[in-house]
PDB file of C-alpha atoms in Angstrom:
ATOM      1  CA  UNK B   1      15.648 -16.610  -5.897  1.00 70.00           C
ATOM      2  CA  UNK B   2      17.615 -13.930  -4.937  1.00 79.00           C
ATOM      3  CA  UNK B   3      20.336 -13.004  -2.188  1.00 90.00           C
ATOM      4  CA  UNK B   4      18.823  -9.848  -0.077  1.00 91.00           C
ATOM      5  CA  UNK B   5      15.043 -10.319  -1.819  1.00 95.00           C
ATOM      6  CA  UNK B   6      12.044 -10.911   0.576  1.00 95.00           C
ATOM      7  CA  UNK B   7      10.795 -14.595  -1.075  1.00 94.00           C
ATOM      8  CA  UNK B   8       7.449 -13.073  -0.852  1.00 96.00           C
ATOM      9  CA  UNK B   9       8.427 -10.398  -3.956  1.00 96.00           C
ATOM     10  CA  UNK B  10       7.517 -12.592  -6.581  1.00 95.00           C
ATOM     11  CA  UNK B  11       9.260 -11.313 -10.464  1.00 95.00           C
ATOM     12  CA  UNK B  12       6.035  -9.851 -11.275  1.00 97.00           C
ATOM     13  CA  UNK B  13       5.792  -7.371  -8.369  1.00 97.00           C
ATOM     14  CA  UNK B  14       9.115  -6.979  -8.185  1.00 97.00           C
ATOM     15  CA  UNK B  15       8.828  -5.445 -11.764  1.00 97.00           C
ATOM     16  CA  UNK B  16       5.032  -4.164 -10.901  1.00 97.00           C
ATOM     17  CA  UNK B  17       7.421  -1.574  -7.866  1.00 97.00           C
ATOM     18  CA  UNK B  18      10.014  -1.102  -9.995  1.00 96.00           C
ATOM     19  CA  UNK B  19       8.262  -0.058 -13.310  1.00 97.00           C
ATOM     20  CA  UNK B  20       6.229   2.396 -10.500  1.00 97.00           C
ATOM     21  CA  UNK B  21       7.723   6.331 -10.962  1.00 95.00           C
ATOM     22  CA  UNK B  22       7.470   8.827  -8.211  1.00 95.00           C
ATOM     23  CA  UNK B  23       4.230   9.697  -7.002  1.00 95.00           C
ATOM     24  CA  UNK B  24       2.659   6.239  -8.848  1.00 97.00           C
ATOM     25  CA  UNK B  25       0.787   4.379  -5.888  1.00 98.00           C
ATOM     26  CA  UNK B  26       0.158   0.958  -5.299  1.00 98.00           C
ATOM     27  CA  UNK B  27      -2.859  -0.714  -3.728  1.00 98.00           C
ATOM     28  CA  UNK B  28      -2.301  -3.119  -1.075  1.00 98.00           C
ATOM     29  CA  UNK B  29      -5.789  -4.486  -0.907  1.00 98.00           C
ATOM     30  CA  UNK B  30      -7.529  -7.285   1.273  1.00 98.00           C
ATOM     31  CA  UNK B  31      -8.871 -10.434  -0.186  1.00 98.00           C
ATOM     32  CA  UNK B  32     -12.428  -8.803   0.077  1.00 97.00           C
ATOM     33  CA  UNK B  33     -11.245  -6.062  -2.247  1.00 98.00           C
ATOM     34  CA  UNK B  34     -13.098  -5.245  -5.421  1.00 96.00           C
ATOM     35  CA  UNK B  35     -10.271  -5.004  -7.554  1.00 97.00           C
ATOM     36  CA  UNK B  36     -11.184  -5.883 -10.850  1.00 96.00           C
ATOM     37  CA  UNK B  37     -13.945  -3.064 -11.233  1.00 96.00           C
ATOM     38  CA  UNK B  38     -11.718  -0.743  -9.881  1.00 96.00           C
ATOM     39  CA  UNK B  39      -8.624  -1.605 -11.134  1.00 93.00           C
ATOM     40  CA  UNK B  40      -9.912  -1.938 -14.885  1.00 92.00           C
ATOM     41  CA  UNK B  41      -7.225  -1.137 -17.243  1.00 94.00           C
ATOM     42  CA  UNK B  42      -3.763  -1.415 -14.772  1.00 96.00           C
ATOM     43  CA  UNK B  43      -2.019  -4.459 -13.368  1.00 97.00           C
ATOM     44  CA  UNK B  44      -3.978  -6.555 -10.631  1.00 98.00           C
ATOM     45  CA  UNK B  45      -1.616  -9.313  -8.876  1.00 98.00           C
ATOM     46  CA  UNK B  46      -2.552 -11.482  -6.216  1.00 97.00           C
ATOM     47  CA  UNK B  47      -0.882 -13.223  -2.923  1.00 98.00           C
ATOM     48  CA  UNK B  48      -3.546 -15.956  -2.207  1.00 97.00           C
ATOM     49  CA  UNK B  49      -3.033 -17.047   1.335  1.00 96.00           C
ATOM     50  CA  UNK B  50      -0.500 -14.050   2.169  1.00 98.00           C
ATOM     51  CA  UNK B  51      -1.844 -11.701   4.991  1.00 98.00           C
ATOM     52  CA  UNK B  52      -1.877  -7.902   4.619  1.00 98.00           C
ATOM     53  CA  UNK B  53       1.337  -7.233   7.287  1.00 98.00           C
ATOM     54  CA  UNK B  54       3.351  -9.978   5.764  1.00 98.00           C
ATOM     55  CA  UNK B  55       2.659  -8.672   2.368  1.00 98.00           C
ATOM     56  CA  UNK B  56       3.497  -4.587   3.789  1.00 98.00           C
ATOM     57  CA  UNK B  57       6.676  -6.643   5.116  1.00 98.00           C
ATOM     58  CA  UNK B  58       8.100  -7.705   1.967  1.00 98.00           C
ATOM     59  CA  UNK B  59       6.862  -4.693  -0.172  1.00 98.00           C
ATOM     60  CA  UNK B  60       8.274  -2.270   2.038  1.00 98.00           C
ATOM     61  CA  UNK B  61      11.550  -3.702   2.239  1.00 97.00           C
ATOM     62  CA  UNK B  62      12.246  -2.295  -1.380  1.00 96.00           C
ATOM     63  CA  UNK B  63       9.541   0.747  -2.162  1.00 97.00           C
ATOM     64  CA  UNK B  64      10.693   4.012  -0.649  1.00 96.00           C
ATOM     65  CA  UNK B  65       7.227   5.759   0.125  1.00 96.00           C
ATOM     66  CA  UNK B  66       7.379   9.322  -0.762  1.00 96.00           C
ATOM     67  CA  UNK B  67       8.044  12.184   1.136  1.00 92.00           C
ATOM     68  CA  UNK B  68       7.058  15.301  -0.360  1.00 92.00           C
ATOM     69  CA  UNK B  69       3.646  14.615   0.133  1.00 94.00           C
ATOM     70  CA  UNK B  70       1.736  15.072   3.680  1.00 94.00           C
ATOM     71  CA  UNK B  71       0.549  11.494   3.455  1.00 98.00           C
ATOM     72  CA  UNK B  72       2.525   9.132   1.563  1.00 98.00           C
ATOM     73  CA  UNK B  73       0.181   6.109   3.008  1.00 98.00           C
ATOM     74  CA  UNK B  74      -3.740   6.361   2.822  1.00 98.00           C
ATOM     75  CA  UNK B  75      -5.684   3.588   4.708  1.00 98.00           C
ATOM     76  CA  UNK B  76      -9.459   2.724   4.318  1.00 98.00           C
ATOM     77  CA  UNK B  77     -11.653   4.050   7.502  1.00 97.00           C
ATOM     78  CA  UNK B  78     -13.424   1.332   9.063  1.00 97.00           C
ATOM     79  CA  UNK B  79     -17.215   1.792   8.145  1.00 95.00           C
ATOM     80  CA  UNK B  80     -19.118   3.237  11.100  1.00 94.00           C
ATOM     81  CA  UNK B  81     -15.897   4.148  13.380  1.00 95.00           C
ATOM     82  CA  UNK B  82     -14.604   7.844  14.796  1.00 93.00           C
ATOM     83  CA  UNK B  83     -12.274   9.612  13.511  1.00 90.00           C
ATOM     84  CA  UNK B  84      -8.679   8.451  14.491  1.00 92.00           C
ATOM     85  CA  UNK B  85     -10.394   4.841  14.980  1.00 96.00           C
ATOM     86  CA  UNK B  86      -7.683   2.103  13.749  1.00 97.00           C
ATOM     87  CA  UNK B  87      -8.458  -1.794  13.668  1.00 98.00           C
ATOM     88  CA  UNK B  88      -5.411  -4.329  15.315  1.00 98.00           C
ATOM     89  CA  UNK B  89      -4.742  -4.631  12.136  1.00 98.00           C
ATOM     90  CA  UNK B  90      -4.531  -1.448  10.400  1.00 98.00           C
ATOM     91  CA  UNK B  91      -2.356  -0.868  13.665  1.00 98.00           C
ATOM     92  CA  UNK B  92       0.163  -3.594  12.902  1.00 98.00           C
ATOM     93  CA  UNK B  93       0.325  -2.970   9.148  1.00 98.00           C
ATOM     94  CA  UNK B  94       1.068   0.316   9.857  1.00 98.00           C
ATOM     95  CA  UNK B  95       4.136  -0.101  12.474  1.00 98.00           C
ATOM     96  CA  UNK B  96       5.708  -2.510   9.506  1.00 98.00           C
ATOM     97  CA  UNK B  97       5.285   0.923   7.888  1.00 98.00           C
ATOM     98  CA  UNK B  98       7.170   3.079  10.762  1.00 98.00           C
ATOM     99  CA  UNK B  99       9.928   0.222  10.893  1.00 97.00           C
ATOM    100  CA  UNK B 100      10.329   1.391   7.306  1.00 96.00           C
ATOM    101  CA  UNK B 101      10.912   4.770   7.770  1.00 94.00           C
ATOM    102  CA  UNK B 102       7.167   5.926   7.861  1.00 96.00           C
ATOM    103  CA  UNK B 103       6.603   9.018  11.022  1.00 95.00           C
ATOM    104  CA  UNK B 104       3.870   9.958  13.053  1.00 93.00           C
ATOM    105  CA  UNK B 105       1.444  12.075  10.916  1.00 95.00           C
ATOM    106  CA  UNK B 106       2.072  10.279   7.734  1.00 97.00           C
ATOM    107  CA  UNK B 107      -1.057   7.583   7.156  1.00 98.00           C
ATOM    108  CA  UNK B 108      -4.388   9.169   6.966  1.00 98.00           C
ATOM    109  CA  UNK B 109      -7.535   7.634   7.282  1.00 98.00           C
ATOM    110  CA  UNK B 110      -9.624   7.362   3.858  1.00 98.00           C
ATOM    111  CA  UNK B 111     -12.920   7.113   3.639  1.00 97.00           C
ATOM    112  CA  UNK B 112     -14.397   3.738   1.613  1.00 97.00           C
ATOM    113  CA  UNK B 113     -15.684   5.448  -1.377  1.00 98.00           C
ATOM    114  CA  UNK B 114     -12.885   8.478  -1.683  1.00 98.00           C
ATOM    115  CA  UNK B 115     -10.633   5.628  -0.968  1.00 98.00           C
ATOM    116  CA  UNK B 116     -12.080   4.016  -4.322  1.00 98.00           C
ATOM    117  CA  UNK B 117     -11.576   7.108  -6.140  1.00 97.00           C
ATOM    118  CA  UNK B 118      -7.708   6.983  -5.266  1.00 98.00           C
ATOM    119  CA  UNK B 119      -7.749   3.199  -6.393  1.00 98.00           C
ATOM    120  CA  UNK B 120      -8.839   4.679  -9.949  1.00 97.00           C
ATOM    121  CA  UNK B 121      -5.748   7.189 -10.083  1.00 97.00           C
ATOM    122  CA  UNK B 122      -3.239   4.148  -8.614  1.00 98.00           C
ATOM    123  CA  UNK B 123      -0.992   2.338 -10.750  1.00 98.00           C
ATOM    124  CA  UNK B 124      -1.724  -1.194  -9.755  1.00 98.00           C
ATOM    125  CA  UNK B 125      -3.475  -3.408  -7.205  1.00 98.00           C
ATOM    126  CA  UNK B 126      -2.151  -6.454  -4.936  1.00 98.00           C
ATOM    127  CA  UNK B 127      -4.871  -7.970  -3.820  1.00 98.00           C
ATOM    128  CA  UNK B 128      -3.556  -9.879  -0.560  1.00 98.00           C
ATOM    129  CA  UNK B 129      -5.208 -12.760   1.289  1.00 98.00           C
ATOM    130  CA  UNK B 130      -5.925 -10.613   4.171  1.00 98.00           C
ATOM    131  CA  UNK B 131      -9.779 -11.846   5.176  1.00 98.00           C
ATOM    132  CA  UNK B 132     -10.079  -9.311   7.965  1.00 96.00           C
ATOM    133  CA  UNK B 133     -12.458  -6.264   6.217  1.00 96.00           C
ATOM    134  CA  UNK B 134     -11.232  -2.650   5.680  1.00 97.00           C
ATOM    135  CA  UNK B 135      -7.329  -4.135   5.547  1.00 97.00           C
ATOM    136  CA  UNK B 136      -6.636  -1.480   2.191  1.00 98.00           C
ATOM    137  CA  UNK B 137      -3.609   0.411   1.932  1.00 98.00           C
ATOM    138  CA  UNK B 138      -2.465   2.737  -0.553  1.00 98.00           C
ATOM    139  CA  UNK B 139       1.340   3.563  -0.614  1.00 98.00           C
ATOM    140  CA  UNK B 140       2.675   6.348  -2.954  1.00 98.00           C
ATOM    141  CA  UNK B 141       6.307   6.192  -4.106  1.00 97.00           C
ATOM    142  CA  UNK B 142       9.049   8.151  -3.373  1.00 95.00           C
ATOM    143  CA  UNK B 143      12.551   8.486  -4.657  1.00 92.00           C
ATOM    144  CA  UNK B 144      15.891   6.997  -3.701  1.00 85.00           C
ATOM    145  CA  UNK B 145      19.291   9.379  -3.662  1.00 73.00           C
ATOM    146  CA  UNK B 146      20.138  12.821  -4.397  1.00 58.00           C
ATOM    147  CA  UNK B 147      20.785  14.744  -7.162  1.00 53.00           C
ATOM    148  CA  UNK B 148      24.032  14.864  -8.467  1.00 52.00           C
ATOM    149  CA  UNK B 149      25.840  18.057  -8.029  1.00 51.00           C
ATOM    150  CA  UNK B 150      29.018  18.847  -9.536  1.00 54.00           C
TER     151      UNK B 150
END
């Protein structure tokens, strides 16, 4: 245990986010999620029993997301749904995300299959214990300080 460490952020994701560079990205994925295909080849963790905001919670509180990029945070589109269409809970994991720094503008919509494509290029998977369906994020990290300048 450690003093100032969400619980949640087990050693092994905590060293998963920290052995991430800039621009890796991380999949957030719900329990549904076909990680092993997908993820063939990089780290897959899982959070049995942990829901998708709770998870967001604790993994934002220590991954800056980046922002050099339009859309740090990609989300899966629900199947069948408009454009702009968000479930409850794509809508709660995603104001975790703006109580973390992340503005208007920056979370697109994916949809399912281009989504899997950007699984392929992602550096790991967490596969959550979120049940509800279409609860997949993809976060892309940023960089903490400034450059030194003499």
């Amino acid at each position: 245990m450690l003093k100032g460490i969400d619980p949640l952020l087990s050693p092994e994701l905590l060293k998963l986010l920290a052995e991430m560079g800039h621009d890796d990205a991380v999949v957030l994925a719900d329990a549904n999620f076909t990680a092993m295909s997908l993820g063939a080849g990089k780290p897959v963790l899982r959070l049995p029993g942990i829901g998708m905001t709770r998870t967001m919670e604790a993994v934002a509180s220590v991954l800056p997301l980046a922002d050099d990029v339009a859309h740090p945070v990609a989300y899966m589109q629900v199947g069948g749904t408009e454009a702009g269409y968000r479930s409850a809970l794509q809508r709660e994991t995603l104001a975790v995300l703006a109580r973390h720094g992340l503005r208007d503008g920056q979370a697109e919509a994916v949809e399912r299959y281009a989504f899997y494509e950007r699984v392929k290029r992602a550096y790991a998977i967490v596969v959550t214990g979120e049940l509800e369906p279409w609860g997949n994020f993809l976060l892309r990290k940023g960089v903490l300080g400034h450059a030194l300048r003499p």
